[in-house]
Amino acid sequence: MLSDRISSFIDEHMKAFTGELARFLSIPSVSTLGEHAADVLAAAEWVLRQLKECGFSGALYPTGRHPVVLARSAEVPGAPVLLIYGHYDVQPPDPLDEWLTPPFSPDIRDGYIYARGATDDKGQLLTYINAVQAVLGVNGELPINLIVLAEGEEEIGSTNLGKFLADHREQLRADAVAISDTSQLAPGIPAITYALRGLCYLQIDIRGPRFDLHSGCFGGIVHNPAQVLADVLQKLKNPDGSIAIPGFYDDVLALEQWERQQMAAQPSDLDALKNYLGVCEFAGEPGYTVTERSTARPTLDINGLWGGFSGEGAKTIIPAKAGAKVSMRLVPNQIPEKIDQLFTRFVRQLCPAGVSVEFAGLHHAGPVLVNRNTSAMRAAERAIEIGFGKKPRFKRDGGSIPVVNLIREQLEQENILLLGWGSPDDGPHSPNERFSLDDFHRGIRSAAALFFELAR
Ligand code: BES
Ligand code: MN
Ligand code: MN
């Protein structure tokens, strides 16, 4: 349900809500860069201030790095409790010269707001706060109890959040959790995400000779770390693109026929996707559709690699070291810790004597499959239909959100609603990230409707 008065209130306040979003987006809360720590804190304070203005009580909780915002609405006795999660940190904005307007000077053009964090996740998080403002503005009270949990370390793996959840179990007790940090199926086709991929992200450092050597004097008698790295990386995949690490697929839950049919029946425009990506051909595992490959099958990607001389001209050396960052997207029921072990064991075994190899674990996130048959899911479906004017589809997403499994493990909560207001072409983590103001509007409407549908 969404009363006409709330609906009109939202329409009339879109300009003000967009102004608030622009202010939020102008805070460069890049969690991975130490020089932005004060900005990350400022973004946390901004979120808390917004919530306090809505009558929430709450505080910032320090963690090992960036604070958690935890706040709750004025108690409505007997009403259910919804926990809302979002993240106020963002990815670094580089490459800067590819932005048409600066990443932290939000610009509105063609119905979109452009800025780092617009869709991931500030714009989506703010929809819930604006929905609260609208409901309170009209009714003076909420139909439901809300807890807002906003963190500043999502983009760096939520490494301190598990402990925070464990330490605040009582304060986080809820009937359902809503997270808007994914996207619709396509612009204007809303979706509820029921599966996410997990992540196992490692760095490999290979060292050979004590220092860079003259390749004429010493070439031919020592292992070249850059060559070893290339050989190792090459052996991680089979010629058909599947992953060659022994045991890698052991725990993969095979897609069932009904689900494959359901996925195949969803609208998808592969030519438009190629066009968006700027590629003329797709790659990937044989026997699976593009949608399956990008959401329901595990992957291995080299995210970066280095070693030796890459400056102008030529320098004849054997580098002393080389390295790479490699990440694997995991699917149910793969376990990040186990994949980590299989990976490091395999790579170690591929490295010849004469070089040393070291690993650094960067992120772990568990894959997610949520129960679609719950009353909270039905409430979310109705809310989205009210907000978007269309029934949502169900889909899997290929990205990872560490908090989801942390919530399941630490809070024993299975009612998790992944309600993406963004569009697949919003460009999260890319230059010119954006959020459609229509999606912002429909997200606020859906969030407000969700409060009432869950309370019904
Ligand atoms: N919001 C994204 C995850 C996402 C994006 C899910 C699109 C579904 C569709 C989140 O902020 C993110 O970027 N997560 C990281 C993982 C994290 C451990 C750094 C990711 O997926 O790379
Ligand atoms: Mn996100
Ligand atoms: Mn992200």
Tab-separated table of C-alpha atoms and ligand atoms in Angstrom:
chain	number	residue	atom	x	y	z
A	1	MET	CA	0.000	0.000	0.000
A	2	LEU	CA	1.098	3.534	-0.701
A	3	SER	CA	-1.431	6.242	0.040
A	4	ASP	CA	-2.033	8.962	-2.537
A	5	ARG	CA	-0.831	11.496	-0.034
A	6	ILE	CA	2.509	9.756	0.475
A	7	SER	CA	2.840	9.221	-3.238
A	8	SER	CA	2.266	12.944	-3.882
A	9	PHE	CA	4.586	13.909	-1.049
A	10	ILE	CA	7.354	11.910	-2.728
A	11	ASP	CA	6.622	13.494	-6.127
A	12	GLU	CA	6.651	16.984	-4.657
A	13	HIS	CA	9.884	16.410	-2.752
A	14	MET	CA	11.952	14.809	-5.516
A	15	LYS	CA	13.888	18.026	-5.990
A	16	ALA	CA	14.761	18.187	-2.296
A	17	PHE	CA	15.610	14.461	-2.200
A	18	THR	CA	17.859	14.841	-5.237
A	19	GLY	CA	19.579	17.765	-3.534
A	20	GLU	CA	20.268	15.581	-0.510
A	21	LEU	CA	21.636	12.862	-2.766
A	22	ALA	CA	23.937	15.379	-4.454
A	23	ARG	CA	25.263	16.462	-1.061
A	24	PHE	CA	25.864	12.843	-0.009
A	25	LEU	CA	27.618	12.115	-3.322
A	26	SER	CA	29.916	15.094	-2.989
A	27	ILE	CA	31.655	13.469	0.009
A	28	PRO	CA	34.591	11.444	-1.430
A	29	SER	CA	34.203	8.485	0.958
A	30	VAL	CA	36.690	6.159	-0.760
A	31	SER	CA	37.232	3.460	1.832
A	32	THR	CA	40.358	1.857	0.391
A	33	LEU	CA	42.462	5.046	0.280
A	34	GLY	CA	43.970	6.151	3.594
A	35	GLU	CA	43.990	9.801	2.527
A	36	HIS	CA	40.163	9.737	2.439
A	37	ALA	CA	39.620	8.431	5.989
A	38	ALA	CA	38.236	11.802	7.143
A	39	ASP	CA	35.826	11.854	4.188
A	40	VAL	CA	34.612	8.351	4.989
A	41	LEU	CA	33.919	9.541	8.525
A	42	ALA	CA	32.130	12.622	7.183
A	43	ALA	CA	29.848	10.401	5.081
A	44	ALA	CA	29.029	8.285	8.147
A	45	GLU	CA	28.206	11.424	10.112
A	46	TRP	CA	26.051	12.662	7.260
A	47	VAL	CA	23.989	9.450	7.258
A	48	LEU	CA	23.578	9.518	11.031
A	49	ARG	CA	22.505	13.171	10.942
A	50	GLN	CA	19.833	12.414	8.322
A	51	LEU	CA	18.482	9.593	10.460
A	52	LYS	CA	18.491	11.662	13.635
A	53	GLU	CA	16.508	14.339	11.837
A	54	CYS	CA	13.899	11.614	11.270
A	55	GLY	CA	13.760	10.966	15.009
A	56	PHE	CA	16.011	7.911	14.945
A	57	SER	CA	18.309	7.243	17.861
A	58	GLY	CA	21.721	5.933	17.026
A	59	ALA	CA	25.458	6.361	16.938
A	60	LEU	CA	28.654	5.760	15.022
A	61	TYR	CA	30.493	2.648	16.157
A	62	PRO	CA	34.233	2.603	15.556
A	63	THR	CA	35.677	-0.555	14.004
A	64	GLY	CA	39.217	-1.449	13.027
A	65	ARG	CA	38.942	1.100	10.247
A	66	HIS	CA	35.728	2.916	9.228
A	67	PRO	CA	32.723	3.343	11.519
A	68	VAL	CA	29.394	1.548	11.359
A	69	VAL	CA	26.252	3.677	11.535
A	70	LEU	CA	23.535	2.008	13.574
A	71	ALA	CA	20.247	3.778	14.264
A	72	ARG	CA	16.665	2.843	14.996
A	73	SER	CA	13.333	4.536	14.604
A	74	ALA	CA	11.026	5.511	17.438
A	75	GLU	CA	9.482	2.308	18.789
A	76	VAL	CA	6.130	1.205	17.321
A	77	PRO	CA	4.957	-1.453	19.775
A	78	GLY	CA	3.805	-4.691	18.201
A	79	ALA	CA	4.951	-3.783	14.691
A	80	PRO	CA	7.531	-5.913	12.869
A	81	VAL	CA	11.171	-4.890	12.627
A	82	LEU	CA	12.952	-4.302	9.337
A	83	LEU	CA	16.731	-4.069	9.249
A	84	ILE	CA	17.955	-1.929	6.365
A	85	TYR	CA	21.564	-2.354	5.260
A	86	GLY	CA	23.519	-0.126	2.903
A	87	HIS	CA	27.086	1.093	2.458
A	88	TYR	CA	28.226	4.698	2.420
A	89	ASP	CA	31.744	3.985	1.163
A	90	VAL	CA	32.628	4.054	-2.526
A	91	GLN	CA	35.238	2.725	-4.917
A	92	PRO	CA	38.154	4.907	-6.046
A	93	PRO	CA	37.096	7.112	-8.966
A	94	ASP	CA	40.031	6.547	-11.315
A	95	PRO	CA	40.634	6.769	-14.262
A	96	LEU	CA	39.796	10.425	-13.636
A	97	ASP	CA	40.296	11.648	-17.187
A	98	GLU	CA	37.455	9.440	-18.390
A	99	TRP	CA	34.841	11.239	-16.303
A	100	LEU	CA	32.857	13.827	-18.258
A	101	THR	CA	32.251	15.717	-14.993
A	102	PRO	CA	34.296	15.254	-11.793
A	103	PRO	CA	33.327	12.164	-9.748
A	104	PHE	CA	32.570	14.069	-6.559
A	105	SER	CA	30.791	17.031	-8.162
A	106	PRO	CA	27.451	15.382	-8.892
A	107	ASP	CA	26.078	16.438	-12.258
A	108	ILE	CA	22.505	15.975	-13.437
A	109	ARG	CA	22.023	15.409	-17.153
A	110	ASP	CA	19.524	13.446	-19.280
A	111	GLY	CA	17.611	12.289	-16.210
A	112	TYR	CA	20.633	10.798	-14.446
A	113	ILE	CA	22.792	11.934	-11.574
A	114	TYR	CA	26.465	11.245	-12.336
A	115	ALA	CA	28.950	10.695	-9.501
A	116	ARG	CA	30.996	7.957	-7.862
A	117	GLY	CA	28.628	6.095	-5.537
A	118	ALA	CA	25.471	7.264	-7.340
A	119	THR	CA	24.097	3.734	-7.726
A	120	ASP	CA	26.656	1.878	-5.543
A	121	ASP	CA	25.383	2.462	-2.994
A	122	LYS	CA	24.603	5.991	-1.806
A	123	GLY	CA	21.633	6.576	-4.102
A	124	GLN	CA	20.051	3.259	-3.228
A	125	LEU	CA	20.687	3.633	0.511
A	126	LEU	CA	19.207	7.118	0.524
A	127	THR	CA	15.889	5.873	-0.929
A	128	TYR	CA	15.052	4.349	2.461
A	129	ILE	CA	15.812	7.560	4.341
A	130	ASN	CA	13.762	9.599	1.884
A	131	ALA	CA	10.938	7.057	2.200
A	132	VAL	CA	11.020	7.526	5.982
A	133	GLN	CA	10.880	11.307	5.507
A	134	ALA	CA	7.851	10.925	3.232
A	135	VAL	CA	5.927	8.572	5.527
A	136	LEU	CA	6.649	10.720	8.577
A	137	GLY	CA	5.896	13.896	6.623
A	138	VAL	CA	2.378	12.654	5.857
A	139	ASN	CA	1.452	10.269	8.690
A	140	GLY	CA	3.667	11.523	11.499
A	141	GLU	CA	4.547	7.920	12.343
A	142	LEU	CA	5.933	4.772	10.733
A	143	PRO	CA	3.942	1.525	10.401
A	144	ILE	CA	7.034	-0.526	11.229
A	145	ASN	CA	10.176	-0.489	13.349
A	146	LEU	CA	13.283	0.282	11.345
A	147	ILE	CA	16.916	-0.342	12.094
A	148	VAL	CA	19.446	1.185	9.726
A	149	LEU	CA	22.883	-0.405	9.488
A	150	ALA	CA	25.217	1.494	7.159
A	151	GLU	CA	28.841	0.522	6.826
A	152	GLY	CA	31.932	2.130	5.347
A	153	GLU	CA	33.952	-0.973	4.487
A	154	GLU	CA	31.814	-2.822	1.949
A	155	GLU	CA	34.091	-1.957	-0.948
A	156	ILE	CA	37.067	-3.302	1.000
A	157	GLY	CA	35.436	-6.586	1.928
A	158	SER	CA	33.460	-5.813	5.130
A	159	THR	CA	36.301	-7.322	7.143
A	160	ASN	CA	35.204	-5.816	10.468
A	161	LEU	CA	31.469	-6.275	10.039
A	162	GLY	CA	31.173	-9.913	11.127
A	163	LYS	CA	32.495	-9.018	14.575
A	164	PHE	CA	30.251	-5.975	14.756
A	165	LEU	CA	27.183	-8.105	14.021
A	166	ALA	CA	28.230	-10.689	16.590
A	167	ASP	CA	28.739	-7.979	19.206
A	168	HIS	CA	25.367	-6.307	18.532
A	169	ARG	CA	23.097	-9.304	17.988
A	170	GLU	CA	20.396	-8.030	20.305
A	171	GLN	CA	20.224	-4.577	18.745
A	172	LEU	CA	20.004	-6.134	15.278
A	173	ARG	CA	17.171	-8.542	15.952
A	174	ALA	CA	14.693	-8.139	13.074
A	175	ASP	CA	11.963	-9.910	11.127
A	176	ALA	CA	13.536	-9.221	7.749
A	177	VAL	CA	16.489	-7.467	6.152
A	178	ALA	CA	16.320	-5.212	3.097
A	179	ILE	CA	19.408	-4.480	1.029
A	180	SER	CA	19.337	-2.328	-2.077
A	181	ASP	CA	22.792	-2.745	-3.555
A	182	THR	CA	22.044	-4.687	-6.748
A	183	SER	CA	20.155	-3.781	-9.899
A	184	GLN	CA	16.999	-4.326	-11.896
A	185	LEU	CA	16.921	-6.893	-14.673
A	186	ALA	CA	16.984	-4.116	-17.264
A	187	PRO	CA	16.075	-0.421	-17.080
A	188	GLY	CA	12.416	-0.302	-16.025
A	189	ILE	CA	12.160	-4.073	-15.402
A	190	PRO	CA	12.435	-4.417	-11.627
A	191	ALA	CA	13.880	-7.526	-10.041
A	192	ILE	CA	14.473	-9.232	-6.747
A	193	THR	CA	17.886	-10.885	-6.553
A	194	TYR	CA	17.825	-14.336	-4.990
A	195	ALA	CA	21.466	-15.332	-5.507
A	196	LEU	CA	24.818	-13.577	-5.398
A	197	ARG	CA	28.253	-14.866	-6.199
A	198	GLY	CA	30.897	-15.049	-3.535
A	199	LEU	CA	34.480	-13.936	-3.851
A	200	CYS	CA	37.938	-15.250	-3.132
A	201	TYR	CA	40.564	-12.637	-3.951
A	202	LEU	CA	44.291	-13.238	-3.638
A	203	GLN	CA	47.575	-11.628	-4.493
A	204	ILE	CA	50.500	-13.697	-5.759
A	205	ASP	CA	54.058	-12.415	-5.283
A	206	ILE	CA	56.853	-14.300	-7.011
A	207	ARG	CA	60.504	-13.556	-6.264
A	208	GLY	CA	63.583	-14.857	-8.022
A	209	PRO	CA	67.077	-13.299	-7.983
A	210	ARG	CA	67.977	-10.824	-5.264
A	211	PHE	CA	67.734	-7.845	-7.649
A	212	ASP	CA	67.016	-7.057	-11.291
A	213	LEU	CA	69.775	-8.621	-13.388
A	214	HIS	CA	71.423	-7.882	-16.734
A	215	SER	CA	69.584	-10.317	-18.999
A	216	GLY	CA	72.685	-10.737	-21.171
A	217	CYS	CA	74.971	-11.660	-18.313
A	218	PHE	CA	72.513	-13.896	-16.480
A	219	GLY	CA	69.760	-14.805	-18.942
A	220	GLY	CA	69.571	-18.568	-19.336
A	221	ILE	CA	70.642	-19.556	-15.863
A	222	VAL	CA	67.904	-18.271	-13.534
A	223	HIS	CA	64.139	-18.533	-13.514
A	224	ASN	CA	62.557	-15.290	-14.583
A	225	PRO	CA	59.732	-14.446	-12.110
A	226	ALA	CA	57.690	-12.739	-14.836
A	227	GLN	CA	57.928	-15.880	-16.971
A	228	VAL	CA	57.031	-18.077	-14.011
A	229	LEU	CA	54.045	-15.877	-13.284
A	230	ALA	CA	52.879	-16.039	-16.899
A	231	ASP	CA	53.246	-19.841	-16.912
A	232	VAL	CA	51.338	-20.176	-13.659
A	233	LEU	CA	48.514	-17.890	-14.738
A	234	GLN	CA	48.251	-19.709	-18.041
A	235	LYS	CA	47.789	-23.020	-16.243
A	236	LEU	CA	44.909	-21.777	-14.119
A	237	LYS	CA	42.528	-22.225	-17.040
A	238	ASN	CA	41.936	-25.005	-19.524
A	239	PRO	CA	41.952	-24.206	-23.235
A	240	ASP	CA	38.129	-24.141	-23.231
A	241	GLY	CA	38.078	-21.430	-20.545
A	242	SER	CA	37.097	-23.653	-17.621
A	243	ILE	CA	39.137	-23.417	-14.420
A	244	ALA	CA	41.925	-25.983	-14.053
A	245	ILE	CA	42.494	-25.865	-10.290
A	246	PRO	CA	41.921	-29.426	-9.042
A	247	GLY	CA	38.758	-29.614	-6.936
A	248	PHE	CA	37.594	-26.125	-7.918
A	249	TYR	CA	34.168	-27.281	-9.120
A	250	ASP	CA	33.615	-29.953	-6.452
A	251	ASP	CA	31.099	-27.984	-4.370
A	252	VAL	CA	29.366	-26.166	-7.217
A	253	LEU	CA	25.632	-26.581	-7.013
A	254	ALA	CA	24.503	-27.464	-10.532
A	255	LEU	CA	21.742	-25.375	-12.042
A	256	GLU	CA	18.483	-27.242	-12.230
A	257	GLN	CA	16.482	-27.489	-15.407
A	258	TRP	CA	13.592	-25.355	-14.143
A	259	GLU	CA	15.953	-22.591	-13.174
A	260	ARG	CA	17.786	-22.664	-16.478
A	261	GLN	CA	14.436	-22.425	-18.232
A	262	GLN	CA	13.392	-19.548	-16.030
A	263	MET	CA	16.668	-17.741	-16.734
A	264	ALA	CA	16.363	-18.337	-20.456
A	265	ALA	CA	12.849	-16.919	-20.444
A	266	GLN	CA	13.913	-13.572	-18.959
A	267	PRO	CA	14.270	-10.735	-21.426
A	268	SER	CA	17.884	-10.154	-22.429
A	269	ASP	CA	19.374	-8.207	-25.304
A	270	LEU	CA	22.804	-9.659	-26.049
A	271	ASP	CA	23.561	-7.275	-28.908
A	272	ALA	CA	22.834	-4.302	-26.682
A	273	LEU	CA	25.072	-5.840	-24.030
A	274	LYS	CA	27.946	-6.316	-26.504
A	275	ASN	CA	27.465	-2.756	-27.578
A	276	TYR	CA	27.568	-1.479	-24.000
A	277	LEU	CA	30.718	-3.503	-23.314
A	278	GLY	CA	32.395	-2.532	-26.575
A	279	VAL	CA	33.204	-6.143	-27.511
A	280	CYS	CA	32.169	-8.042	-30.617
A	281	GLU	CA	32.190	-11.509	-29.048
A	282	PHE	CA	31.475	-13.035	-25.649
A	283	ALA	CA	33.886	-15.383	-23.923
A	284	GLY	CA	33.455	-18.001	-21.232
A	285	GLU	CA	32.560	-21.483	-20.251
A	286	PRO	CA	31.071	-23.645	-23.009
A	287	GLY	CA	27.617	-25.092	-22.439
A	288	TYR	CA	26.278	-22.118	-20.496
A	289	THR	CA	24.373	-19.051	-21.614
A	290	VAL	CA	25.762	-15.566	-21.146
A	291	THR	CA	23.371	-14.971	-18.233
A	292	GLU	CA	24.379	-18.233	-16.580
A	293	ARG	CA	28.081	-17.520	-17.067
A	294	SER	CA	27.829	-14.073	-15.563
A	295	THR	CA	25.667	-14.937	-12.568
A	296	ALA	CA	25.468	-18.639	-11.778
A	297	ARG	CA	28.852	-20.087	-12.740
A	298	PRO	CA	32.144	-19.533	-10.943
A	299	THR	CA	34.915	-17.560	-12.654
A	300	LEU	CA	38.575	-16.743	-12.280
A	301	ASP	CA	39.938	-13.389	-13.365
A	302	ILE	CA	43.315	-11.711	-13.356
A	303	ASN	CA	42.579	-8.263	-11.973
A	304	GLY	CA	46.085	-6.923	-12.390
A	305	LEU	CA	49.632	-8.055	-13.005
A	306	TRP	CA	53.065	-6.530	-12.875
A	307	GLY	CA	56.721	-7.370	-13.118
A	308	GLY	CA	59.842	-5.992	-14.740
A	309	PHE	CA	60.147	-2.998	-16.979
A	310	SER	CA	57.087	-1.341	-18.511
A	311	GLY	CA	58.422	2.186	-19.010
A	312	GLU	CA	59.261	3.856	-22.299
A	313	GLY	CA	61.660	2.032	-24.572
A	314	ALA	CA	63.629	-1.090	-23.691
A	315	LYS	CA	65.560	-2.185	-20.647
A	316	THR	CA	67.323	-5.548	-20.776
A	317	ILE	CA	66.690	-7.067	-17.381
A	318	ILE	CA	65.515	-10.183	-15.651
A	319	PRO	CA	63.165	-8.802	-13.030
A	320	ALA	CA	63.666	-9.856	-9.430
A	321	LYS	CA	59.950	-10.115	-8.842
A	322	ALA	CA	56.534	-10.264	-10.453
A	323	GLY	CA	53.024	-10.432	-9.122
A	324	ALA	CA	49.337	-10.577	-9.889
A	325	LYS	CA	45.972	-10.073	-8.290
A	326	VAL	CA	43.551	-12.881	-9.029
A	327	SER	CA	39.938	-13.118	-7.975
A	328	MET	CA	37.472	-15.947	-8.218
A	329	ARG	CA	33.713	-15.458	-8.174
A	330	LEU	CA	32.127	-18.340	-6.340
A	331	VAL	CA	28.672	-19.854	-6.476
A	332	PRO	CA	26.698	-21.894	-3.962
A	333	ASN	CA	28.034	-24.097	-2.278
A	334	GLN	CA	31.677	-23.170	-2.791
A	335	ILE	CA	33.507	-22.081	0.358
A	336	PRO	CA	35.947	-19.170	0.001
A	337	GLU	CA	38.418	-20.571	2.561
A	338	LYS	CA	38.518	-23.920	0.789
A	339	ILE	CA	38.979	-22.354	-2.654
A	340	ASP	CA	41.752	-20.208	-1.196
A	341	GLN	CA	43.566	-23.403	-0.107
A	342	LEU	CA	43.050	-25.197	-3.415
A	343	PHE	CA	44.357	-22.172	-5.275
A	344	THR	CA	47.461	-21.617	-3.182
A	345	ARG	CA	48.324	-25.320	-3.137
A	346	PHE	CA	48.029	-25.537	-6.939
A	347	VAL	CA	50.042	-22.396	-7.616
A	348	ARG	CA	52.763	-23.411	-5.168
A	349	GLN	CA	53.068	-26.727	-6.931
A	350	LEU	CA	53.372	-25.004	-10.332
A	351	CYS	CA	56.270	-22.794	-9.231
A	352	PRO	CA	59.732	-24.214	-9.929
A	353	ALA	CA	62.449	-24.384	-7.294
A	354	GLY	CA	64.528	-21.224	-7.615
A	355	VAL	CA	61.672	-18.803	-7.071
A	356	SER	CA	59.660	-18.138	-3.952
A	357	VAL	CA	55.943	-17.532	-3.951
A	358	GLU	CA	53.868	-15.730	-1.360
A	359	PHE	CA	50.142	-15.177	-1.133
A	360	ALA	CA	48.138	-12.422	0.459
A	361	GLY	CA	44.413	-12.953	0.969
A	362	LEU	CA	42.499	-9.794	0.041
A	363	HIS	CA	38.796	-10.670	0.285
A	364	HIS	CA	36.553	-13.524	1.121
A	365	ALA	CA	32.793	-13.404	0.644
A	366	GLY	CA	30.443	-16.352	0.664
A	367	PRO	CA	28.027	-17.022	-2.218
A	368	VAL	CA	24.343	-16.545	-1.474
A	369	LEU	CA	21.103	-18.282	-2.346
A	370	VAL	CA	18.084	-16.934	-0.495
A	371	ASN	CA	14.711	-18.518	0.072
A	372	ARG	CA	12.171	-17.092	-2.349
A	373	ASN	CA	9.168	-18.599	-0.582
A	374	THR	CA	8.706	-16.371	2.422
A	375	SER	CA	6.020	-13.890	3.370
A	376	ALA	CA	8.665	-11.140	3.440
A	377	MET	CA	9.432	-11.940	-0.225
A	378	ARG	CA	5.746	-11.633	-1.093
A	379	ALA	CA	5.612	-8.277	0.702
A	380	ALA	CA	8.663	-7.106	-1.276
A	381	GLU	CA	7.043	-8.208	-4.536
A	382	ARG	CA	3.932	-6.195	-3.759
A	383	ALA	CA	6.005	-3.184	-2.701
A	384	ILE	CA	7.978	-3.203	-5.950
A	385	GLU	CA	4.826	-3.552	-8.007
A	386	ILE	CA	3.489	-0.463	-6.223
A	387	GLY	CA	6.767	1.424	-6.577
A	388	PHE	CA	7.607	0.550	-10.174
A	389	GLY	CA	4.131	-0.186	-11.540
A	390	LYS	CA	5.403	-3.606	-12.635
A	391	LYS	CA	5.806	-6.981	-10.990
A	392	PRO	CA	9.452	-7.801	-10.261
A	393	ARG	CA	11.292	-10.703	-11.870
A	394	PHE	CA	13.575	-12.965	-9.890
A	395	LYS	CA	17.219	-13.063	-10.873
A	396	ARG	CA	20.709	-14.024	-9.848
A	397	ASP	CA	23.411	-11.369	-9.703
A	398	GLY	CA	27.089	-11.911	-10.364
A	399	GLY	CA	28.519	-9.446	-7.829
A	400	SER	CA	29.211	-10.045	-4.160
A	401	ILE	CA	27.892	-8.435	-0.975
A	402	PRO	CA	29.784	-9.835	2.013
A	403	VAL	CA	27.209	-8.717	4.590
A	404	VAL	CA	24.599	-11.152	3.310
A	405	ASN	CA	26.370	-14.256	4.560
A	406	LEU	CA	27.559	-12.438	7.664
A	407	ILE	CA	23.906	-11.735	8.488
A	408	ARG	CA	23.017	-15.372	7.976
A	409	GLU	CA	25.916	-16.611	10.081
A	410	GLN	CA	25.951	-14.050	12.861
A	411	LEU	CA	22.274	-13.123	13.139
A	412	GLU	CA	20.797	-16.434	11.970
A	413	GLN	CA	18.537	-14.418	9.734
A	414	GLU	CA	17.315	-15.955	6.462
A	415	ASN	CA	14.715	-13.356	5.469
A	416	ILE	CA	16.997	-11.313	3.268
A	417	LEU	CA	15.497	-9.129	0.563
A	418	LEU	CA	17.889	-8.021	-2.186
A	419	LEU	CA	15.932	-5.263	-3.879
A	420	GLY	CA	17.989	-3.558	-6.553
A	421	TRP	CA	16.768	-0.144	-7.642
A	422	GLY	CA	19.737	0.455	-9.962
A	423	SER	CA	20.040	-0.392	-13.651
A	424	PRO	CA	22.623	-2.788	-15.125
A	425	ASP	CA	24.045	0.103	-17.170
A	426	ASP	CA	24.639	2.433	-14.202
A	427	GLY	CA	28.375	1.721	-14.331
A	428	PRO	CA	29.218	0.924	-10.687
A	429	HIS	CA	33.030	0.970	-10.194
A	430	SER	CA	33.364	2.506	-13.710
A	431	PRO	CA	33.971	6.090	-14.771
A	432	ASN	CA	30.747	8.108	-15.180
A	433	GLU	CA	28.822	6.019	-12.662
A	434	ARG	CA	25.237	7.190	-12.547
A	435	PHE	CA	21.788	6.601	-11.080
A	436	SER	CA	18.596	7.321	-12.970
A	437	LEU	CA	16.415	9.866	-11.213
A	438	ASP	CA	13.407	7.766	-12.280
A	439	ASP	CA	14.919	4.759	-10.517
A	440	PHE	CA	15.644	6.958	-7.504
A	441	HIS	CA	11.971	7.978	-7.497
A	442	ARG	CA	10.702	4.412	-7.945
A	443	GLY	CA	13.119	3.190	-5.293
A	444	ILE	CA	11.793	5.699	-2.751
A	445	ARG	CA	8.207	4.682	-3.604
A	446	SER	CA	9.052	0.991	-3.287
A	447	ALA	CA	10.862	1.491	0.018
A	448	ALA	CA	7.888	3.385	1.459
A	449	ALA	CA	5.485	0.710	0.173
A	450	LEU	CA	7.694	-1.984	1.688
A	451	PHE	CA	7.248	-0.482	5.172
A	452	PHE	CA	3.472	-0.868	4.836
A	453	GLU	CA	3.475	-4.245	3.097
A	454	LEU	CA	5.720	-5.802	5.727
A	455	ALA	CA	3.521	-4.380	8.480
A	456	ARG	CA	0.328	-5.736	6.917
B	1	BES	N1	26.980	-3.492	-4.893
B	1	BES	C1	28.122	-4.265	-5.239
B	1	BES	C2	27.820	-5.717	-5.508
B	1	BES	C3	26.909	-5.988	-6.672
B	1	BES	C4	26.991	-5.248	-7.831
B	1	BES	C5	25.996	-6.999	-6.579
B	1	BES	C6	26.131	-5.512	-8.883
B	1	BES	C7	25.162	-7.269	-7.632
B	1	BES	C8	25.227	-6.532	-8.776
B	1	BES	C9	29.144	-4.175	-4.108
B	1	BES	O1	29.327	-2.845	-3.684
B	1	BES	C10	30.489	-4.627	-4.618
B	1	BES	O2	31.027	-3.983	-5.472
B	1	BES	N2	31.013	-5.717	-4.067
B	1	BES	C11	32.320	-6.182	-4.393
B	1	BES	C12	32.796	-7.142	-3.361
B	1	BES	C13	33.591	-6.555	-2.248
B	1	BES	C14	34.095	-7.672	-1.339
B	1	BES	C15	34.719	-5.688	-2.687
B	1	BES	C16	32.334	-6.930	-5.692
B	1	BES	O3	31.344	-7.595	-6.041
B	1	BES	O4	33.360	-6.870	-6.360
B	2	MN	MN	27.522	-1.917	-3.399
B	3	MN	MN	30.669	-1.851	-5.165
